[in-house]
Structure formats: structure tokens, C-alpha cells
Protein backbone atom coordinates (compact mmCIF):
# COMPACT_ATOMS: atom_id res chain seq x y z
CA UNK A 1 232.35 61.41 -41.55
CA UNK A 2 230.24 60.30 -44.67
CA UNK A 3 228.78 63.73 -44.93
CA UNK A 4 227.34 63.14 -48.85
CA UNK A 5 225.40 60.06 -50.09
CA UNK A 6 225.21 60.05 -54.27
CA UNK A 7 222.85 57.06 -55.11
CA UNK A 8 222.32 56.38 -59.57
CA UNK A 9 218.62 54.43 -59.26
CA UNK A 10 216.75 53.84 -62.54
CA UNK A 11 214.11 56.10 -63.28
CA UNK A 12 211.39 56.12 -65.85
CA UNK A 13 210.71 59.52 -67.33
CA UNK A 14 207.19 59.05 -68.71
CA UNK A 15 206.38 61.48 -71.76
CA UNK A 16 202.91 62.61 -73.62
CA UNK A 17 203.47 60.17 -75.97
CA UNK A 18 202.58 56.46 -74.98
CA UNK A 19 206.35 55.88 -75.11
CA UNK A 20 208.36 55.88 -71.86
CA UNK A 21 211.83 56.44 -71.58
CA UNK A 22 214.53 54.91 -68.36
CA UNK A 23 217.32 57.31 -67.53
CA UNK A 24 219.53 57.11 -65.46
CA UNK A 25 218.86 59.20 -62.57
CA UNK A 26 221.15 60.52 -59.65
CA UNK A 27 220.19 61.38 -56.14
CA UNK A 28 222.24 63.36 -54.00
CA UNK A 29 221.58 64.19 -50.01
CA UNK A 30 224.67 66.55 -48.27
CA UNK A 31 224.80 66.63 -44.77
CA UNK A 32 225.66 70.58 -45.20
CA UNK A 33 222.49 70.97 -46.90
CA UNK A 34 220.78 69.08 -44.27
CA UNK A 35 216.89 69.46 -45.26
CA UNK A 36 217.00 68.94 -48.94
CA UNK A 37 217.42 66.41 -51.49
CA UNK A 38 218.47 66.89 -55.53
CA UNK A 39 217.61 64.88 -57.73
CA UNK A 40 220.16 65.38 -61.13
CA UNK A 41 218.96 64.05 -64.51
CA UNK A 42 221.91 63.89 -66.91
CA UNK A 43 221.79 66.03 -70.94
CA UNK A 44 220.32 63.13 -72.81
CA UNK A 45 216.94 63.20 -70.19
CA UNK A 46 216.13 66.55 -70.55
CA UNK A 47 214.88 69.10 -73.59
CA UNK A 48 217.81 71.64 -72.87
CA UNK A 49 220.12 68.55 -73.38
CA UNK A 50 222.39 69.88 -70.11
CA UNK A 51 222.28 68.39 -67.09
CA UNK A 52 219.31 69.63 -64.89
CA UNK A 53 219.29 68.66 -60.69
CA UNK A 54 216.15 69.93 -59.11
CA UNK A 55 216.52 70.41 -55.38
CA UNK A 56 213.61 70.04 -53.30
CA UNK A 57 212.79 69.14 -48.86
CA UNK A 58 213.59 65.47 -48.00
CA UNK A 59 210.84 65.65 -45.89
CA UNK A 60 208.66 65.80 -48.56
CA UNK A 61 210.87 62.56 -50.90
CA UNK A 62 210.10 61.00 -47.47
CA UNK A 63 206.23 61.69 -47.13
CA UNK A 64 205.63 61.16 -50.96
CA UNK A 65 207.00 57.53 -50.67
CA UNK A 66 203.49 56.37 -48.72
CA UNK A 67 201.28 59.43 -49.98
CA UNK A 68 200.59 62.05 -52.12
CA UNK A 69 201.99 65.31 -50.89
CA UNK A 70 203.37 68.24 -52.25
CA UNK A 71 201.70 71.00 -53.80
CA UNK A 72 204.32 73.30 -55.43
CA UNK A 73 207.09 73.14 -58.53
CA UNK A 74 207.76 69.48 -56.73
CA UNK A 75 205.05 67.12 -55.98
CA UNK A 76 205.80 63.00 -54.94
CA UNK A 77 203.21 60.00 -54.45
CA UNK A 78 203.11 56.81 -54.70
CA UNK A 79 201.84 54.92 -58.34
CA UNK A 80 202.04 51.04 -57.32
CA UNK A 81 203.24 48.57 -54.88
CA UNK A 82 207.29 49.16 -57.01
CA UNK A 83 206.59 52.80 -57.77
CA UNK A 84 207.15 56.12 -56.24
CA UNK A 85 206.52 59.51 -59.01
CA UNK A 86 207.53 63.07 -58.93
CA UNK A 87 206.46 65.34 -60.15
CA UNK A 88 208.11 68.38 -61.66
CA UNK A 89 206.38 71.15 -62.84
CA UNK A 90 207.92 74.06 -63.98
CA UNK A 91 206.93 76.79 -67.37
CA UNK A 92 207.67 74.61 -69.76
CA UNK A 93 205.67 71.98 -68.83
CA UNK A 94 205.69 68.45 -66.71
CA UNK A 95 208.20 65.75 -65.75
CA UNK A 96 207.31 62.90 -64.18
CA UNK A 97 208.88 60.54 -63.70
CA UNK A 98 208.88 56.79 -61.75
CA UNK A 99 211.54 55.77 -58.85
CA UNK A 100 211.52 51.79 -57.35
CA UNK A 101 210.26 52.80 -54.04
CA UNK A 102 213.19 50.35 -53.06
CA UNK A 103 215.76 52.55 -54.31
CA UNK A 104 213.91 55.44 -52.81
CA UNK A 105 213.79 54.00 -49.25
CA UNK A 106 217.09 52.96 -49.69
CA UNK A 107 218.85 56.50 -50.41
CA UNK A 108 216.30 57.98 -47.52
CA UNK A 109 217.42 55.03 -45.05
CA UNK A 110 221.28 56.43 -45.62
CA UNK A 111 220.70 60.34 -45.37
CA UNK A 112 218.88 59.68 -42.15
CA UNK A 113 222.69 57.47 -41.48
CA UNK A 114 223.88 60.87 -41.98
CA UNK A 115 221.62 63.19 -40.50
CA UNK A 116 218.25 61.59 -37.99
CA UNK A 117 214.92 62.71 -39.50
CA UNK A 118 214.74 65.19 -37.30
CA UNK A 119 217.91 66.82 -36.57
CA UNK A 120 218.85 68.55 -39.34
CA UNK A 121 218.38 71.83 -37.85
CA UNK A 122 221.60 70.78 -35.41
CA UNK A 123 223.89 70.76 -38.78
CA UNK A 124 222.53 73.99 -40.10
CA UNK A 125 225.93 75.94 -40.90
CA UNK A 126 224.38 79.07 -39.17
CA UNK A 127 227.33 81.82 -39.88
CA UNK A 128 228.30 80.48 -42.98
CA UNK A 129 224.65 80.88 -44.97
CA UNK A 130 225.12 84.46 -42.97
CA UNK A 131 228.02 85.23 -44.66
CA UNK A 132 226.84 83.95 -48.69
CA UNK A 133 223.72 86.25 -47.50
CA UNK A 134 225.70 88.84 -47.24
CA UNK A 135 228.37 87.99 -49.66
CA UNK A 136 225.55 89.13 -52.24
CA UNK A 137 224.65 92.99 -50.07
CA UNK A 138 226.44 95.61 -52.09
């Protein structure tokens, strides 16, 4: 049974200058963290020169392809008929990424085949999560 979904997509990184750069981005969904999705950016696309991953709510991405959503570090909204904007807010600044809406929907459909929306709680491993929390306590 599939437990991890990874999908490479081409994203357009919108810079402050008029230049827009295309970068490969990896979307990841893991049944062991059923409420989250991860978006990984390769080293050449980041200020730090190392791969950077953002993890945020799958529900945020799901809602954001239809309407503007998010008030925190990650915000998602439709851009036009074929693209979705994902904004990442950090102390260093804001990264604005355009991704094909069809690619996002395909990824979300694949994730829903692994864990249907609304049934994420059935896939939580509370014993493992509690053990991880307690492991950090002296």
C-alpha cells in the first residue's frame, strides 16, 4: 500500500525584479503526517543555497486552489485560470511561487487516494507522537 506521494512540478519563482525564474519543486504527502503537505525547493532556488522545505496544512492547499486562504506564514490563492499562487512569509522576506493548478489538483487527488479528506485522524499514530514528545523531556 502506498504511504508516501511525491510529485515534481515546475514552479515559477516570482522575484522582486521583473525576472521570473522557473524552478523544480517537489510536493510530498506522507500518510504518517496525514494533515500536512511538504513543498521542497532545491538549493539553487533558495537564499541559503541549501534545500528548503515548507510543511503546511493539506487543507490550506486544498482550499487555496479555489479561493484565497491562509493568514500566517503560508498563503494560497488562485492566480488565474491555470495557476495558483503560494506565498511563503519568513523573517527574511516573502517568496511568491506560481504553480499549475492542474498539477496541484493532481497531487491533492493522489494524496486523497492515500488518506481521504476528513479521515486524517484515523491515520494518526498517537502512541508514536506521544513517545516523540516525551523523549524530549529530561
